[in-house]
Amino acid sequence: MDLSLPYKLSVGNKTIVIREPSTPDDYRKLMDVQLEIWGMPDYSEAVTYHMLIASHRNGGIVLGAFEEPSGRAVGIIYTVPAYKDGKLYMYSHLAGVIPEYRYLGIGKIMKIFQRRIAIEKGYHLIEWTYDPLQSSNAYFNIVKMGVIVRKFYINYYGELQDEINRGMPTDRFIAEWYIRSPRVKTIIEENEKKTITYEKLLELDPHIATNVEIKNNKPILINTSLSNKKDIVVIEIPGDINELKKKDLELVLDWRIKLRKVFEYYLNTQGYIVTGFITMVERGLRRSFYILWRRNIEVILQGHYPWDNIVGEDSP
């Protein structure tokens, strides 16, 4: 891939240009597009155009995806310098594409450029938050980007009013993207996804922390089981939380509350690391699973996985 900006790609009969904003109008478009991406009710939930300008001109990374010939913004990445525990890193606060252009590779290309620019600036790590119950985000982050997760927060942002988060506590994983690590290089530079089938995973005899039954085509979390006796732990989440919310918000909240103690136990207390993710369709219903591993982080960042010795790893 030619990593140079502006970068053009064809989507149907349209051309999408990924580039850094350069005019006040560009930044205003990137403020406006946030409302469409996240279904925000008004600008009180958005990062303002002047904050985008200030961040971009003072060490941040701001990228836009612009449709040609209309010139409208269809995607944004907003990243700021950050500091924690004596280390500098970058924090990616916004990354999204409008609904009509999702799942076409635009978001991945924007993240690749974000990584490239961060490396040029001298960084080793980019962090961001995401909802651990969003299966598509989990697959993208862990399998396609190579992030790991070691920290879970309850209600990280408080109450948000956008369409995705309205009515739900904002529980979040902290995604850690070690952009120079062999793990990430293999996935990004060699375009090699790392995952495994659920059947092969079971051969490793992991601890299954969630007991799920399917009733009326809905996943019901019956109970959870906490144990640190095994080095591999599997945690199931809803395959499509957004569709489930439309049908049964109370069921989604039940998942949210029950999984809190599971995530807190394994990530915040026992030191397991989310290193893999599986998503599959079973009898017409999507099911998704986190794979947690109790291993030294350096081993994981070198590109090792719990299933390294299993023949027949797969990319669902």
PDB file of N, CA and C in Angstrom, residues 34 40 58 105 116 146 198 232 283:
ATOM      1  N   GLN A  34     -19.518  14.236  12.612  1.00  0.00           N
ATOM      2  CA  GLN A  34     -19.647  13.490  13.868  1.00  0.00           C
ATOM      3  C   GLN A  34     -21.112  13.226  14.211  1.00  0.00           C
ATOM      4  N   MET A  40     -25.568  11.928  16.914  1.00  0.00           N
ATOM      5  CA  MET A  40     -25.622  12.885  18.025  1.00  0.00           C
ATOM      6  C   MET A  40     -26.815  13.815  17.862  1.00  0.00           C
ATOM      7  N   ASN A  58      -1.084  21.386  17.148  1.00  0.00           N
ATOM      8  CA  ASN A  58      -0.248  21.257  18.343  1.00  0.00           C
ATOM      9  C   ASN A  58       0.044  19.796  18.672  1.00  0.00           C
ATOM     10  N   GLY A 105     -13.746  -0.684   3.963  1.00  0.00           N
ATOM     11  CA  GLY A 105     -12.299  -0.560   4.094  1.00  0.00           C
ATOM     12  C   GLY A 105     -11.787   0.834   4.369  1.00  0.00           C
ATOM     13  N   ARG A 116       0.838   5.290  10.779  1.00  0.00           N
ATOM     14  CA  ARG A 116       2.034   5.779  10.073  1.00  0.00           C
ATOM     15  C   ARG A 116       2.459   7.149  10.597  1.00  0.00           C
ATOM     16  N   GLY A 146      -4.910  -5.568  15.694  1.00  0.00           N
ATOM     17  CA  GLY A 146      -3.924  -6.168  16.587  1.00  0.00           C
ATOM     18  C   GLY A 146      -3.839  -5.548  17.961  1.00  0.00           C
ATOM     19  N   TYR A 198     -13.918 -21.544  16.623  1.00  0.00           N
ATOM     20  CA  TYR A 198     -14.340 -21.861  17.989  1.00  0.00           C
ATOM     21  C   TYR A 198     -14.064 -23.328  18.322  1.00  0.00           C
ATOM     22  N   ILE A 232      -6.194 -19.722  29.733  1.00  0.00           N
ATOM     23  CA  ILE A 232      -7.033 -19.227  28.639  1.00  0.00           C
ATOM     24  C   ILE A 232      -8.477 -19.154  29.124  1.00  0.00           C
ATOM     25  N   ARG A 283     -26.690 -21.292  13.416  1.00  0.00           N
ATOM     26  CA  ARG A 283     -28.146 -21.409  13.257  1.00  0.00           C
ATOM     27  C   ARG A 283     -28.795 -20.049  13.028  1.00  0.00           C
TER      28      ARG A 283
END
